[in-house]
mmCIF file of C-alpha atoms in Angstrom:
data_model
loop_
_atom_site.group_PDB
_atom_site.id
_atom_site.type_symbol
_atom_site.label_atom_id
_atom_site.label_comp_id
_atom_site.label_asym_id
_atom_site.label_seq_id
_atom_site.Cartn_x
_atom_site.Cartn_y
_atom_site.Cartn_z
ATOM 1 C CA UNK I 83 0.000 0.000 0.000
ATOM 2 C CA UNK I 84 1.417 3.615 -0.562
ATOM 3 C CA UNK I 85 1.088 6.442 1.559
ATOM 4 C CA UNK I 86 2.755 8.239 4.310
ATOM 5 C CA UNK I 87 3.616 6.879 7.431
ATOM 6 C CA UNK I 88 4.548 8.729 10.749
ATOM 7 C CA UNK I 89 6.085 7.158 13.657
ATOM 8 C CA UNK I 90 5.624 7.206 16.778
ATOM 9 C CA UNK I 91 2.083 8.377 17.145
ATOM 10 C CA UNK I 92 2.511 9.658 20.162
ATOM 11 C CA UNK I 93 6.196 10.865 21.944
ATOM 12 C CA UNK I 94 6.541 12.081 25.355
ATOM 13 C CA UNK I 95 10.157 13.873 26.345
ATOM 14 C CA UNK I 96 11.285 16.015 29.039
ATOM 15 C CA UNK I 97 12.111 19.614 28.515
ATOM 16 C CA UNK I 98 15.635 20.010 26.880
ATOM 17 C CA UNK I 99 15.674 16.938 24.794
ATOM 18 C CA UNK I 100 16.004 17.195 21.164
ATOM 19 C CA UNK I 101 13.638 14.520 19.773
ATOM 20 C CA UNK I 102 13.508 13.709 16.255
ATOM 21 C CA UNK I 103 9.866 12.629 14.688
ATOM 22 C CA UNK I 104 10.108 9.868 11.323
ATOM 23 C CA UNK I 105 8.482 10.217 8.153
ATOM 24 C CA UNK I 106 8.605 8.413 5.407
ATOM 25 C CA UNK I 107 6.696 7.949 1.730
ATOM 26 C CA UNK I 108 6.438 5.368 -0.182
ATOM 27 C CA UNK I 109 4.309 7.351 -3.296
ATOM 28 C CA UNK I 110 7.517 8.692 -4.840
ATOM 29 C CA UNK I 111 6.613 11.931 -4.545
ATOM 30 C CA UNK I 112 9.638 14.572 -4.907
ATOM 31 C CA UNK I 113 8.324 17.271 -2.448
ATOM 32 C CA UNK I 114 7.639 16.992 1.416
ATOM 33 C CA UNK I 115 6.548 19.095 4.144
ATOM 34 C CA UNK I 116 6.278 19.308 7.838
ATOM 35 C CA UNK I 117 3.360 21.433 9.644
ATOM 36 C CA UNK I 118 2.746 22.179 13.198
ATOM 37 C CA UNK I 119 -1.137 21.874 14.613
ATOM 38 C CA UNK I 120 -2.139 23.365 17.831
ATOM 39 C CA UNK I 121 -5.757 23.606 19.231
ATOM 40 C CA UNK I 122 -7.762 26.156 17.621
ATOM 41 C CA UNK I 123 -5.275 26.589 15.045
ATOM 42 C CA UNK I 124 -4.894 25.532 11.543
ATOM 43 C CA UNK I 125 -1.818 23.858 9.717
ATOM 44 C CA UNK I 126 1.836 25.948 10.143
ATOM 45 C CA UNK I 127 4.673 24.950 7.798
ATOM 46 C CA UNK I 128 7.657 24.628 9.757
ATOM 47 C CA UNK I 129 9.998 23.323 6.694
ATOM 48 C CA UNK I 130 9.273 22.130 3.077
ATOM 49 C CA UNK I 131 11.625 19.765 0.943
ATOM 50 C CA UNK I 132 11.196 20.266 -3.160
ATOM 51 C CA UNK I 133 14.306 17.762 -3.777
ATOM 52 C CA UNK I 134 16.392 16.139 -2.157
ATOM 53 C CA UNK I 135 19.607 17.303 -0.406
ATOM 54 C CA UNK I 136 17.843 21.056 -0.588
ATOM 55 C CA UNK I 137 15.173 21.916 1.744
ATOM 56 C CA UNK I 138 13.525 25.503 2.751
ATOM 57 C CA UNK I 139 12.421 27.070 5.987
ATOM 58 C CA UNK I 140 8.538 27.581 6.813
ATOM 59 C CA UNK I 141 6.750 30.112 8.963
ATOM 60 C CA UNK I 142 7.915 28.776 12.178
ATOM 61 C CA UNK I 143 11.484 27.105 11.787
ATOM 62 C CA UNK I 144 12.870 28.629 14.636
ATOM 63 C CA UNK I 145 14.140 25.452 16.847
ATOM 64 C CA UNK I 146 13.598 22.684 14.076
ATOM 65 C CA UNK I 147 15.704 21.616 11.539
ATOM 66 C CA UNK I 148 15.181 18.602 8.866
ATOM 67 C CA UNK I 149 17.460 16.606 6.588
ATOM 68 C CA UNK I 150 16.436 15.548 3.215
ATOM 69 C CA UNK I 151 18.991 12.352 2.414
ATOM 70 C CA UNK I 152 16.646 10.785 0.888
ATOM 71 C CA UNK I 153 13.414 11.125 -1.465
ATOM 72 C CA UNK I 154 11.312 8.620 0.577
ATOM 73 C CA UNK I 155 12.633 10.446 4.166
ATOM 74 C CA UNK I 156 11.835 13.964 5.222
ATOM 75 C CA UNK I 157 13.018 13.591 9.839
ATOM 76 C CA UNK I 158 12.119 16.938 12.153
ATOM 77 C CA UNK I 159 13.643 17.568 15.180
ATOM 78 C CA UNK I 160 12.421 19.381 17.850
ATOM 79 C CA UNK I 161 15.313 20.948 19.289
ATOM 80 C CA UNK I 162 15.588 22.282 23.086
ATOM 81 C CA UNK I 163 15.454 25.745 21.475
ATOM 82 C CA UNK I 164 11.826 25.176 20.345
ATOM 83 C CA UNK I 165 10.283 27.376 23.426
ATOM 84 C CA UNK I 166 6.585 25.498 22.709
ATOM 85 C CA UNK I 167 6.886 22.217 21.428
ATOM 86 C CA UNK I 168 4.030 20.578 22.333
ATOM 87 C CA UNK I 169 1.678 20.110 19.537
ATOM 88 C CA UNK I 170 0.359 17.780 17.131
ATOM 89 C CA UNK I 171 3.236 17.591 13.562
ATOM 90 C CA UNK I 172 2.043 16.226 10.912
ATOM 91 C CA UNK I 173 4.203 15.569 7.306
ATOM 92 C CA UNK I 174 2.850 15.640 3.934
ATOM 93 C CA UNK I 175 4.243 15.081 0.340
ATOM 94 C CA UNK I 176 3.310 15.643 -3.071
ATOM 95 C CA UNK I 177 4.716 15.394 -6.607
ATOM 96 C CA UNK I 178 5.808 18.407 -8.286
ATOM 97 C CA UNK I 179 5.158 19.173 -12.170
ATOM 98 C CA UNK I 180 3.333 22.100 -14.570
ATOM 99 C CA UNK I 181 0.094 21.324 -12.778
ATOM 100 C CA UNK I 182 -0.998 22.308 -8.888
ATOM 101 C CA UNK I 183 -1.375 18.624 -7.001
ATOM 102 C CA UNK I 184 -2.568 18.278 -3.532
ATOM 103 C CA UNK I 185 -0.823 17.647 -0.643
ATOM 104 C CA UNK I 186 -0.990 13.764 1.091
ATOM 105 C CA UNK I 187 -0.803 13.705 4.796
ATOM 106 C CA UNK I 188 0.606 11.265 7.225
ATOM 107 C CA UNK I 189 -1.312 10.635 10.223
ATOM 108 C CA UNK I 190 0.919 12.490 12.537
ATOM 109 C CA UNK I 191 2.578 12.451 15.558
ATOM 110 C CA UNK I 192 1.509 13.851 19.016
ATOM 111 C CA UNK I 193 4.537 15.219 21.090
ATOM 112 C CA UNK I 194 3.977 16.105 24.610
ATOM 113 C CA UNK I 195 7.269 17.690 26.624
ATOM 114 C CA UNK I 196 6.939 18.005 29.889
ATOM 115 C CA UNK V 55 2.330 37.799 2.271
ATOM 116 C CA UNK V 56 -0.063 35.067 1.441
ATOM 117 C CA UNK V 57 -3.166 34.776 4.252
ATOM 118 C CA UNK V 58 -6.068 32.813 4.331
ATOM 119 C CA UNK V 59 -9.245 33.332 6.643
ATOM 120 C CA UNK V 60 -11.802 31.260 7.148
ATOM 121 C CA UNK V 61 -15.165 31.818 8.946
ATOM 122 C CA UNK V 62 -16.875 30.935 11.102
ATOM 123 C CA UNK V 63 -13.986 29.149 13.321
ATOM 124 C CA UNK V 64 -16.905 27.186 14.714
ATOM 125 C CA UNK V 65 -19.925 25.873 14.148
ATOM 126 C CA UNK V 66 -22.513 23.461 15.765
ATOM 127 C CA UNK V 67 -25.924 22.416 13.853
ATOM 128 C CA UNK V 68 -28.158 19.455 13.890
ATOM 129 C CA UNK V 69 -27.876 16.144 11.071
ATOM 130 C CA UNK V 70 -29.801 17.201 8.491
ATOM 131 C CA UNK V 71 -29.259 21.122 7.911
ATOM 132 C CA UNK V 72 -27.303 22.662 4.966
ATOM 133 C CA UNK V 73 -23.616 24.565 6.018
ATOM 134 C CA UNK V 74 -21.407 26.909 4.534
ATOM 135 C CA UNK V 75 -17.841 27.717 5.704
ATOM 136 C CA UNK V 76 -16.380 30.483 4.046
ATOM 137 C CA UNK V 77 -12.600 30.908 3.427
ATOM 138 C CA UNK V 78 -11.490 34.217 2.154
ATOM 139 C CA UNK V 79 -7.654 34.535 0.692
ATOM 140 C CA UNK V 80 -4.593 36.822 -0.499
ATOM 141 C CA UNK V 81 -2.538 35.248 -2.350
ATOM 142 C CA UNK V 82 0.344 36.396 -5.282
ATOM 143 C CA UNK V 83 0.003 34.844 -8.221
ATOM 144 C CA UNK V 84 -3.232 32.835 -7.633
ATOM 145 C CA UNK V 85 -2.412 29.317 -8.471
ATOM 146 C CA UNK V 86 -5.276 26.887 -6.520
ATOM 147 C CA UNK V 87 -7.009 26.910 -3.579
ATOM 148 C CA UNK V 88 -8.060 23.481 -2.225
ATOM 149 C CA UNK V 89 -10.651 22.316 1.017
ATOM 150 C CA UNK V 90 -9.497 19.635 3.172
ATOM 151 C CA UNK V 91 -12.016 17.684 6.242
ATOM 152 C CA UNK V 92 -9.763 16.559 9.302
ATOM 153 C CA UNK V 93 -11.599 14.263 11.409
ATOM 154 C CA UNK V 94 -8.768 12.726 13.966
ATOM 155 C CA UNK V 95 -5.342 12.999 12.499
ATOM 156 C CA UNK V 96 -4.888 13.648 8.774
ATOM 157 C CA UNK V 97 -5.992 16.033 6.854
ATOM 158 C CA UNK V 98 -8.072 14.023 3.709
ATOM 159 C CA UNK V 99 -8.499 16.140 0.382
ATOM 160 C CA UNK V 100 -12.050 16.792 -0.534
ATOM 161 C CA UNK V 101 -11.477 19.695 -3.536
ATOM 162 C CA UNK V 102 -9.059 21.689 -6.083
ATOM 163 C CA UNK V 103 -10.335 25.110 -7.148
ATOM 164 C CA UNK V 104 -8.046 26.300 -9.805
ATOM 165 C CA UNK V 105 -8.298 29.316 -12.654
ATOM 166 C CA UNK V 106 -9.458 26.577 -14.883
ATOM 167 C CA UNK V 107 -12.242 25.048 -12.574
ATOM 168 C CA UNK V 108 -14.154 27.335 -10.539
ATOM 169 C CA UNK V 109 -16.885 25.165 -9.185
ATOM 170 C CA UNK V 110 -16.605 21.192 -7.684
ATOM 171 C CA UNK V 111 -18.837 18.940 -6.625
ATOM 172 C CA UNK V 112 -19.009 15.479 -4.695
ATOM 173 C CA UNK V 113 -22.314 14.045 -3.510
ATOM 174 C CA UNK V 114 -23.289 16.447 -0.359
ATOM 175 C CA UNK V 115 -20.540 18.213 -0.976
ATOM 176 C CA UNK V 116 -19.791 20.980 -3.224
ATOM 177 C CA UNK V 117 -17.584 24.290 -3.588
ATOM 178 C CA UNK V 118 -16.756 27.582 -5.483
ATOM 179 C CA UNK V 119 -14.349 29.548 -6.051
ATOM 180 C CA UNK V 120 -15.293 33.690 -6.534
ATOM 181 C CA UNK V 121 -11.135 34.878 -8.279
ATOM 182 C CA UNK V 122 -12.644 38.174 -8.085
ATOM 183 C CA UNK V 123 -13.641 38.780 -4.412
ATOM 184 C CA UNK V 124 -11.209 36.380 -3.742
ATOM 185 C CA UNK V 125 -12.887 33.754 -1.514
ATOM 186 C CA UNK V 126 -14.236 30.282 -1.721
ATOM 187 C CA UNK V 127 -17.103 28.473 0.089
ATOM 188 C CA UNK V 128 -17.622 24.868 0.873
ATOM 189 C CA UNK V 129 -21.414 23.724 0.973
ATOM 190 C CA UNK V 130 -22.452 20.967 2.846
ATOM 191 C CA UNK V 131 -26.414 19.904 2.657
ATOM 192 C CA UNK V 132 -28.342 17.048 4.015
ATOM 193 C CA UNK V 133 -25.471 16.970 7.271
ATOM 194 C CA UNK V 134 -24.990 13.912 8.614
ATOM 195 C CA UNK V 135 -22.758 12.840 11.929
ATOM 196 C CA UNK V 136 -19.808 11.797 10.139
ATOM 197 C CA UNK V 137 -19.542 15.352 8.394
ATOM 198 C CA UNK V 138 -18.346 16.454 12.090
ATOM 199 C CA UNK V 139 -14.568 17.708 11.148
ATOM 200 C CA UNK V 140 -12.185 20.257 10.670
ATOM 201 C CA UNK V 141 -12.018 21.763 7.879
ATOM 202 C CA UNK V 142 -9.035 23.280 6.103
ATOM 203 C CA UNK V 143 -8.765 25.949 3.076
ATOM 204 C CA UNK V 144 -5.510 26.437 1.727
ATOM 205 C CA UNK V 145 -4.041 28.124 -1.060
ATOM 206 C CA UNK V 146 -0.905 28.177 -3.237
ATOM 207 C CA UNK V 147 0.283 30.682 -5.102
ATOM 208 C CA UNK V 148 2.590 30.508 -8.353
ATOM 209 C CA UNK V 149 6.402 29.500 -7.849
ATOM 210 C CA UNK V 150 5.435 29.882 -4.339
ATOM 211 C CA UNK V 151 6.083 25.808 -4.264
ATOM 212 C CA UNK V 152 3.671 25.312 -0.784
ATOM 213 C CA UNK V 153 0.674 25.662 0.473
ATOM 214 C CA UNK V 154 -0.609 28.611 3.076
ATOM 215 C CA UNK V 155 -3.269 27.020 5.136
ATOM 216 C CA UNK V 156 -6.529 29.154 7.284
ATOM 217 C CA UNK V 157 -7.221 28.324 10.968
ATOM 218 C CA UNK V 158 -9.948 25.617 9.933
ATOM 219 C CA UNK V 159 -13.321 25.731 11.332
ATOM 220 C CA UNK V 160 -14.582 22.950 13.696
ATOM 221 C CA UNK V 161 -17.930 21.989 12.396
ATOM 222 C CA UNK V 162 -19.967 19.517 15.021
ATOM 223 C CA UNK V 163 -23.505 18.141 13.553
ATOM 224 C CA UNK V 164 -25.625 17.403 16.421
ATOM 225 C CA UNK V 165 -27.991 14.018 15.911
#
């Protein structure tokens, strides 16, 4: 089956951990993106992935970073310098071409630091 | 900078009404705007508004796209349960290469 899978589904660390949360695609898809959910809010890109090797910073990057070694992997992590980083991240991919596509989603992971 | 609003940020009716949710946008170089329903985790595409289609429909489900006033609404009639969600707008401009998502609105359908 293709698709996007996220792992764990739900990660609990203590404050001043990094943490790093998986993601991988199996629908050969050349872009990927991570977004940040909190209650009440909708979907903020925190760093987006067109190719790999090359990736771009989001709205909120600030105590994130990514790697993009591979097409099929797209790894945050939440750094100690993320002031926040409880929240709900999910990852999504899509192909790129002449034509707009829509984004796939994984089904995200729920970090809690305590 | 790209923005997208949507309206109302809530909304609670009973099974078997009609809704709209609004979503209003800015965006440079208008490229598509698209409607996503969240139910527990991810996000699952419902519609793709572009230049080139204006106006979408799927069973209960339809939506259209006003390039002029700039906004879009998503219509659902005949609500059931299961259309209880979150739902997304989003919008991507040209070369822009993402997607700028609104703040969702929570729509509950009592039974």
């Amino acid at each position: 089956d293709g698709g996007i899978t996220q792992s764990p589904k739900y990660l609990f660390r203590k404050e001043g951990q990094n943490v790093t949360l998986s993601c991988e695609q199996n629908l050969n898809h050349d872009a990927m993106y991570w977004y940040r959910q909190d209650p009440g809010q909708g979907l903020r890109l925190i760093y987006y992935s067109q190719i790999v090797n090359d990736f771009q910073k989001g709205d909120i990057a600030e105590g994130y970073s990514v790697s993009r070694e591979k097409k099929e992997s797209f790894p945050l992590t939440v750094t100690s310098a993320q002031k926040n980083p409880t929240a709900f991240y999910l990852c999504a991919s899509r192909p790129t071409g002449n034509r707009p596509y829509e984004q796939y989603f994984g089904p995200g992971t729920r970090l809690t630091v305590t | 900078e790209d923005k997208v609003v949507q309206s109302p940020l809530s909304l609670v009716v009973h099974e078997g009404d009609t809704v709209t949710l609004n979503c209003s946008y800015e965006v440079t170089n208008f490229r598509s705007l698209l409607w996503y329903k969240q139910e527990k985790k991810a996000p699952t595409f419902l519609f793709m508004l572009t230049s080139s289609g204006i106006e979408k429909k799927s069973g209960r489900l339809s939506s259209i796209l006003d390039k002029k006033e700039l906004f879009s609404i998503l219509n659902i009639t005949a609500t059931q349960t299961g259309d209880s969600a979150i739902y997304l707008c989003a919008v991507e401009g040209w070369g822009a290469q993402k997607l700028v998502f609104g703040q969702g609105t929570r729509l509950t359908i009592n039974p």
